[in-house]
């Protein structure tokens, strides 16, 4: 279809409405960020994206419907100015937006993050004029554009591991008059040519803090990133880097998740039944239900990250009613099977995976259920530890 002649007028109206909504919801406390949202045309950064259908397919998979201006102008423009994440790529496969097709299932690998979260990240990083900034994960370029609008393009560097994604983002950015430094690069290594930086902000998650980011941050500078892992537990941390190259900072409250940096993604572990078949027959009663770390609650979100820190190489999957844990690094495994009023555990290998998780849950309960902002992450030469006055130190995996 031909783009309506007044589509830019429609976009301005929707952009103003979105900005007012974000301000009302508390996502735009700073007037400068409000102005940035009102100025940056998000629709130019998302010529195509996917939205979930109302019903799953016959195999229980989510059906992702392509949305473009040509397919449905109203739906496309309205969604572009809705506070939601717009998926733009699955499994690293670049879509053909001229002839898009629906997808069934798949792992999102690129997106335009919901505007309220983008603004929250920039605000939490304490970004101000005069700061040199490295953004990890350009994606569509929308978040980059907001930062350029806020402090100017000259001080912004943004890197993206996917060259095709960066090419499209660059076209949109330059087309809107923004000229940040852009490069194809792997986020774990930062970007030495433009270092050092006053702020580093990652729009992807890492299993541990990459050492290169510490080395590329000026003393007193800050790194804002999301820590994640193979149990899909998440926590955000704002680190301040010291002159000796160490860093520390508190975990931030709230529930935020980002796609993993591709080199930090979980490996395939095979068929859970194969792991279970290798376990000893003897069982014991679990002290805790696995629902404590799988429920759709803020506490479970936090507990999953703490559990993951105790068993950083474990993965978890539920098949039927049975919960499986598998550790591809040590070869350890565990299964939890529901019984009347509880769960039975079988575990084997060098590491008793569920026993370690139970110990963390025991300590968490004994400490009075401390929230994320009571934990401090210490990063130093040779290690990274999450610390709390009443809980044992939890080592993160080595980067």
Coordinates of C-alpha atoms in Angstrom, one line a residue:
X1 CA 0.0 0.0 0.0
X2 CA 1.0 3.6 -0.4
X3 CA 1.9 5.4 2.8
X4 CA -0.8 8.0 3.8
X5 CA 0.3 11.5 3.0
X6 CA -0.4 12.6 6.6
X7 CA 1.4 9.7 8.3
X8 CA 4.0 12.1 9.8
X9 CA 1.2 14.1 11.4
X10 CA -0.3 10.9 12.7
X11 CA 3.1 10.0 14.1
X12 CA 3.5 13.3 15.9
X13 CA 0.1 13.0 17.5
X14 CA 0.8 9.4 18.7
X15 CA 4.3 10.4 19.9
X16 CA 2.9 13.2 22.0
X17 CA 0.3 10.8 23.5
X18 CA 3.0 8.2 24.3
X19 CA 5.1 10.9 26.0
X20 CA 2.2 12.1 28.1
X21 CA 1.4 8.5 29.1
X22 CA 5.0 7.8 30.1
X23 CA 5.2 11.0 32.1
X24 CA 1.9 10.1 33.9
X25 CA 3.3 6.7 34.7
X26 CA 6.5 8.1 36.1
X27 CA 8.9 7.0 33.4
X28 CA 9.7 10.6 32.4
X29 CA 10.6 12.6 35.5
X30 CA 13.3 14.5 33.6
X31 CA 11.9 17.2 31.2
X32 CA 14.9 16.7 28.9
X33 CA 14.0 13.0 28.3
X34 CA 10.3 14.0 27.8
X35 CA 11.5 16.3 25.0
X36 CA 13.6 13.5 23.5
X37 CA 10.6 11.2 23.4
X38 CA 8.5 13.9 21.7
X39 CA 11.2 14.4 19.1
X40 CA 12.5 11.0 18.1
X41 CA 10.2 9.3 15.5
X42 CA 10.2 5.7 16.7
X43 CA 8.3 4.5 13.6
X44 CA 11.3 5.2 11.4
X45 CA 13.3 2.7 13.4
X46 CA 10.8 -0.2 13.2
X47 CA 9.7 -0.6 9.5
X48 CA 8.7 -4.1 10.4
X49 CA 8.2 -6.1 13.6
X50 CA 6.3 -9.1 15.0
X51 CA 3.4 -9.1 17.4
X52 CA 2.0 -12.3 19.1
X53 CA -1.4 -13.7 17.9
X54 CA -4.2 -14.1 20.4
X55 CA -3.9 -17.9 20.2
X56 CA -1.1 -20.5 20.0
X57 CA -0.7 -22.9 17.1
X58 CA -1.6 -26.6 17.3
X59 CA 1.8 -27.4 18.9
X60 CA 1.4 -24.8 21.6
X61 CA 3.8 -22.4 20.0
X62 CA 3.3 -18.6 19.9
X63 CA 2.4 -17.4 16.5
X64 CA 4.2 -14.2 15.7
X65 CA 2.4 -12.1 13.1
X66 CA 4.5 -9.7 10.9
X67 CA 3.4 -6.1 11.1
X68 CA 4.4 -3.5 8.5
X69 CA 2.9 -0.3 7.1
X70 CA 2.1 -2.1 3.9
X71 CA 0.2 -5.0 5.7
X72 CA -1.7 -2.8 8.2
X73 CA -0.8 0.9 8.4
X74 CA -2.9 1.6 11.5
X75 CA -1.7 -1.4 13.5
X76 CA 1.9 -0.7 12.6
X77 CA 1.9 3.0 13.5
X78 CA -0.1 2.5 16.7
X79 CA 2.1 -0.3 17.9
X80 CA 5.2 1.8 17.2
X81 CA 4.0 4.4 19.7
X82 CA 2.8 1.9 22.3
X83 CA 5.0 1.2 25.4
X84 CA 5.8 -2.3 24.4
X85 CA 8.8 -4.3 23.1
X86 CA 8.7 -4.9 19.3
X87 CA 10.5 -8.1 18.2
X88 CA 12.4 -7.5 15.0
X89 CA 14.4 -10.8 14.6
X90 CA 14.2 -14.4 15.7
X91 CA 17.1 -16.9 15.9
X92 CA 19.4 -14.5 14.1
X93 CA 17.4 -14.8 10.9
X94 CA 16.9 -11.4 9.2
X95 CA 13.3 -11.2 7.9
X96 CA 12.4 -10.1 4.4
X97 CA 10.1 -7.3 5.3
X98 CA 8.9 -6.9 1.7
X99 CA 7.4 -10.4 1.9
X100 CA 7.1 -11.2 5.6
X101 CA 5.7 -14.4 6.9
X102 CA 4.4 -15.5 10.3
X103 CA 6.7 -17.3 12.7
X104 CA 5.8 -20.1 15.0
X105 CA 7.9 -20.1 18.2
X106 CA 11.6 -19.1 18.1
X107 CA 14.0 -17.2 20.3
X108 CA 14.0 -13.4 19.9
X109 CA 17.4 -12.1 19.0
X110 CA 16.7 -8.4 18.3
X111 CA 14.0 -5.9 19.2
X112 CA 13.1 -2.4 19.9
X113 CA 12.9 -2.4 23.7
X114 CA 9.8 -0.8 25.3
X115 CA 10.4 3.0 25.6
X116 CA 9.8 3.1 29.4
X117 CA 12.6 0.6 30.0
X118 CA 14.9 2.4 27.6
X119 CA 14.3 5.6 29.5
X120 CA 14.7 3.9 32.8
X121 CA 18.1 2.5 31.7
X122 CA 19.4 5.9 30.6
X123 CA 18.1 7.6 33.7
X124 CA 19.6 4.9 36.0
X125 CA 22.9 5.4 34.3
X126 CA 22.9 9.0 35.5
X127 CA 23.6 10.3 32.0
X128 CA 24.4 14.0 31.5
X129 CA 25.7 16.4 28.9
X130 CA 29.5 16.1 28.5
X131 CA 29.5 12.3 29.3
X132 CA 31.1 10.0 26.7
X133 CA 28.9 7.0 26.4
X134 CA 29.1 3.5 25.1
X135 CA 25.9 1.7 24.3
X136 CA 26.1 -2.1 23.9
X137 CA 23.4 -3.4 21.6
X138 CA 22.2 -0.8 19.0
X139 CA 19.3 -2.9 17.9
X140 CA 16.9 -0.8 15.9
X141 CA 18.7 2.4 16.9
X142 CA 15.7 3.9 18.8
X143 CA 17.4 4.0 22.2
X144 CA 20.6 5.4 20.5
X145 CA 18.5 8.2 19.0
X146 CA 17.0 9.1 22.4
X147 CA 20.5 9.4 23.8
X148 CA 21.7 11.5 20.8
X149 CA 18.7 13.8 21.2
X150 CA 19.4 14.1 25.0
X151 CA 23.2 14.8 25.0
X152 CA 24.2 15.1 21.4
X153 CA 25.6 12.6 18.8
X154 CA 29.2 13.5 19.2
X155 CA 29.6 11.8 22.6
X156 CA 27.7 8.6 21.8
X157 CA 29.2 5.3 20.6
X158 CA 26.9 2.4 19.9
X159 CA 28.0 -1.2 19.0
X160 CA 26.0 -4.1 17.6
X161 CA 27.1 -7.7 17.0
X162 CA 24.8 -8.1 14.0
X163 CA 26.0 -6.2 11.0
X164 CA 22.6 -6.4 9.2
X165 CA 20.9 -4.9 12.2
X166 CA 23.5 -2.2 12.5
X167 CA 23.1 -1.3 8.8
X168 CA 19.4 -0.7 9.2
X169 CA 19.8 1.2 12.5
X170 CA 22.5 3.4 10.9
X171 CA 20.2 4.2 8.0
X172 CA 17.4 5.2 10.4
X173 CA 19.7 7.2 12.6
X174 CA 21.4 9.1 9.8
X175 CA 18.1 9.7 8.1
X176 CA 16.8 11.4 11.2
X177 CA 19.9 13.6 11.5
X178 CA 21.7 11.7 14.3
X179 CA 25.4 10.9 13.8
X180 CA 26.7 8.7 16.6
X181 CA 29.8 6.6 16.2
X182 CA 28.6 3.1 15.2
X183 CA 30.5 -0.2 14.8
X184 CA 29.9 -3.9 14.5
X185 CA 31.5 -5.4 17.6
X186 CA 30.9 -8.0 20.3
X187 CA 29.7 -6.4 23.4
X188 CA 31.8 -8.4 25.8
X189 CA 34.9 -6.6 24.5
X190 CA 33.5 -3.1 24.5
X191 CA 35.0 -0.7 21.9
X192 CA 38.6 0.2 22.5
X193 CA 38.9 2.8 19.6
X194 CA 36.6 5.2 21.4
X195 CA 37.5 4.4 25.0
X196 CA 37.6 5.5 27.8
X197 CA 34.0 6.2 28.6
X198 CA 32.2 8.0 31.4
X199 CA 29.2 5.7 31.0
X200 CA 28.6 2.2 29.6
X201 CA 25.1 1.0 29.2
X202 CA 24.2 -2.5 27.9
X203 CA 20.9 -3.3 26.2
X204 CA 21.8 -7.0 26.4
X205 CA 22.6 -9.2 29.4
X206 CA 25.8 -10.9 30.5
X207 CA 26.5 -13.9 32.8
X208 CA 29.2 -11.8 34.5
X209 CA 30.7 -8.4 34.1
X210 CA 33.1 -8.4 31.1
X211 CA 36.6 -7.2 32.2
X212 CA 37.0 -5.2 29.1
X213 CA 34.2 -2.9 30.2
X214 CA 36.0 -2.1 33.4
X215 CA 39.2 -1.3 31.6
X216 CA 37.3 1.0 29.2
X217 CA 35.6 3.0 31.9
X218 CA 37.2 6.2 33.4
X219 CA 37.8 6.1 37.2
X220 CA 34.6 7.3 38.8
X221 CA 32.6 6.2 35.7
X222 CA 29.6 4.0 35.8
X223 CA 28.5 0.7 34.1
X224 CA 24.9 -0.2 33.9
X225 CA 24.1 -3.7 32.8
X226 CA 21.8 -6.6 33.3
X227 CA 23.2 -9.9 34.7
X228 CA 21.5 -13.1 33.5
X229 CA 22.3 -16.7 33.1
X230 CA 21.2 -20.2 32.0
X231 CA 18.3 -20.3 34.5
X232 CA 17.0 -17.1 33.0
X233 CA 17.4 -15.2 36.3
X234 CA 18.0 -11.5 35.9
X235 CA 19.3 -8.6 38.0
X236 CA 20.4 -5.1 37.1
X237 CA 23.5 -3.5 38.6
X238 CA 25.0 0.0 38.5
X239 CA 28.8 -0.3 39.1
X240 CA 31.2 2.5 39.9
X241 CA 34.7 1.8 38.6
X242 CA 37.6 2.7 40.9
X243 CA 41.1 3.9 39.8
X244 CA 42.5 0.5 40.5
X245 CA 40.2 -1.2 38.0
X246 CA 37.9 -2.7 40.6
X247 CA 34.2 -1.9 40.8
X248 CA 31.2 -2.3 43.0
X249 CA 27.6 -1.4 43.1
X250 CA 24.2 -2.3 44.4
X251 CA 21.6 -4.4 42.5
X252 CA 18.7 -2.2 41.4
X253 CA 15.1 -3.0 42.3
X254 CA 12.5 -4.1 39.8
X255 CA 12.1 -6.8 37.3
X256 CA 13.9 -6.3 34.0
X257 CA 15.1 -8.8 31.5
X258 CA 17.2 -8.4 28.3
X259 CA 18.3 -10.9 25.6
X260 CA 21.6 -12.5 26.4
X261 CA 24.7 -11.4 24.6
X262 CA 25.0 -14.0 21.9
X263 CA 28.3 -15.4 23.3
X264 CA 26.7 -15.8 26.7
X265 CA 23.6 -17.7 25.6
X266 CA 22.8 -21.1 27.1
X267 CA 24.2 -24.1 25.2
X268 CA 21.9 -26.9 24.1
X269 CA 21.8 -29.7 26.6
X270 CA 19.9 -32.5 24.8
X271 CA 17.0 -34.6 26.0
X272 CA 16.0 -34.1 29.7
X273 CA 15.0 -37.8 29.8
X274 CA 18.6 -38.8 29.0
X275 CA 19.9 -36.8 32.0
X276 CA 17.2 -38.3 34.3
X277 CA 18.1 -41.8 33.2
X278 CA 21.6 -41.4 34.6
X279 CA 20.5 -40.4 38.1
X280 CA 20.5 -42.7 41.1
X281 CA 17.1 -44.2 42.0
X282 CA 17.1 -43.0 45.6
X283 CA 15.1 -39.9 46.3
X284 CA 14.6 -37.5 49.2
X285 CA 12.0 -34.9 50.1
X286 CA 12.7 -31.4 48.8
X287 CA 12.7 -28.6 51.4
X288 CA 11.4 -26.2 48.9
X289 CA 9.0 -26.2 45.9
X290 CA 10.6 -25.3 42.5
X291 CA 7.7 -22.9 42.2
X292 CA 9.6 -20.6 44.5
X293 CA 11.9 -19.7 41.6
X294 CA 9.5 -20.3 38.7
X295 CA 6.3 -18.4 39.8
X296 CA 5.3 -15.2 38.0
X297 CA 6.1 -13.0 41.0
X298 CA 8.7 -10.3 41.8
X299 CA 10.1 -12.4 44.6
X300 CA 10.5 -15.5 42.4
X301 CA 12.2 -13.3 39.8
X302 CA 14.7 -12.2 42.4
X303 CA 15.1 -15.7 43.9
X304 CA 15.8 -17.2 40.5
X305 CA 18.8 -14.9 40.1
X306 CA 20.1 -15.9 43.5
X307 CA 19.6 -19.6 42.8
X308 CA 21.4 -19.1 39.4
X309 CA 24.3 -17.5 41.2
X310 CA 24.6 -20.7 43.3
X311 CA 24.4 -23.1 40.3
X312 CA 25.6 -20.8 37.4
X313 CA 26.0 -23.6 34.8
X314 CA 22.6 -25.2 35.4
X315 CA 19.7 -25.1 33.1
X316 CA 16.1 -25.9 34.0
X317 CA 13.1 -27.2 32.0
X318 CA 9.7 -28.6 32.9
X319 CA 8.4 -31.6 31.1
X320 CA 4.8 -32.5 32.2
X321 CA 4.9 -32.1 35.9
X322 CA 8.6 -33.0 36.4
X323 CA 11.3 -30.3 36.7
X324 CA 14.7 -31.1 35.3
X325 CA 18.0 -29.4 36.0
X326 CA 21.1 -30.2 33.9
X327 CA 24.7 -28.8 34.1
X328 CA 26.6 -29.3 30.9
X329 CA 29.9 -28.2 32.5
X330 CA 30.1 -30.7 35.4
X331 CA 27.7 -33.3 34.1
X332 CA 25.4 -32.9 37.2
X333 CA 21.7 -33.3 37.0
X334 CA 18.6 -33.3 39.2
X335 CA 14.9 -34.0 38.8
X336 CA 12.0 -32.9 41.0
X337 CA 8.7 -34.8 40.9
X338 CA 5.5 -33.6 42.6
X339 CA 3.9 -35.8 45.3
X340 CA 1.0 -35.3 47.6
X341 CA 1.9 -32.1 49.4
X342 CA 5.5 -31.8 48.3
X343 CA 8.3 -32.8 45.9
X344 CA 10.8 -35.6 45.7
X345 CA 14.3 -35.0 44.4
X346 CA 16.8 -37.3 42.6
X347 CA 20.2 -35.7 41.9
X348 CA 23.6 -36.9 40.9
X349 CA 27.0 -35.9 39.6
X350 CA 29.8 -33.8 41.1
X351 CA 27.4 -31.1 42.2
X352 CA 24.1 -31.6 44.0
X353 CA 22.3 -28.9 42.1
X354 CA 19.0 -28.7 43.9
X355 CA 20.8 -29.0 47.3
X356 CA 22.7 -25.8 46.5
X357 CA 19.5 -24.1 45.5
X358 CA 17.8 -25.1 48.7
X359 CA 20.7 -23.8 50.7
X360 CA 20.3 -20.4 49.1
X361 CA 16.5 -20.4 49.7
X362 CA 17.1 -21.4 53.4
X363 CA 19.6 -18.5 53.9
X364 CA 17.2 -16.1 52.1
X365 CA 14.4 -17.0 54.4
X366 CA 16.6 -16.8 57.5
X367 CA 17.7 -13.4 56.5
X368 CA 14.2 -12.1 56.3
X369 CA 13.7 -12.2 52.5
X370 CA 16.1 -9.3 51.6
X371 CA 15.3 -7.4 48.3
X372 CA 17.7 -6.9 45.4
X373 CA 18.9 -3.5 46.6
X374 CA 20.4 -5.0 49.7
X375 CA 22.9 -6.9 47.7
X376 CA 26.2 -5.5 46.5
X377 CA 28.3 -6.8 43.6
X378 CA 32.1 -6.6 44.0
X379 CA 34.2 -7.0 40.9
X380 CA 38.0 -7.4 41.4
X381 CA 41.0 -9.0 39.8
X382 CA 40.2 -12.7 39.7
X383 CA 36.6 -12.8 40.8
X384 CA 33.1 -11.4 41.0
X385 CA 31.0 -11.9 44.1
X386 CA 27.5 -10.9 45.1
X387 CA 27.5 -10.0 48.8
X388 CA 24.9 -9.5 51.5
X389 CA 25.5 -9.0 55.3
X390 CA 23.4 -12.1 56.2
X391 CA 24.0 -14.4 53.2
X392 CA 27.1 -16.3 52.0
X393 CA 29.0 -14.7 49.1
X394 CA 27.7 -15.9 45.8
X395 CA 30.4 -16.1 43.0
X396 CA 29.4 -15.3 39.5
X397 CA 30.7 -17.4 36.7
X398 CA 34.0 -16.2 35.3
X399 CA 33.5 -14.0 32.2

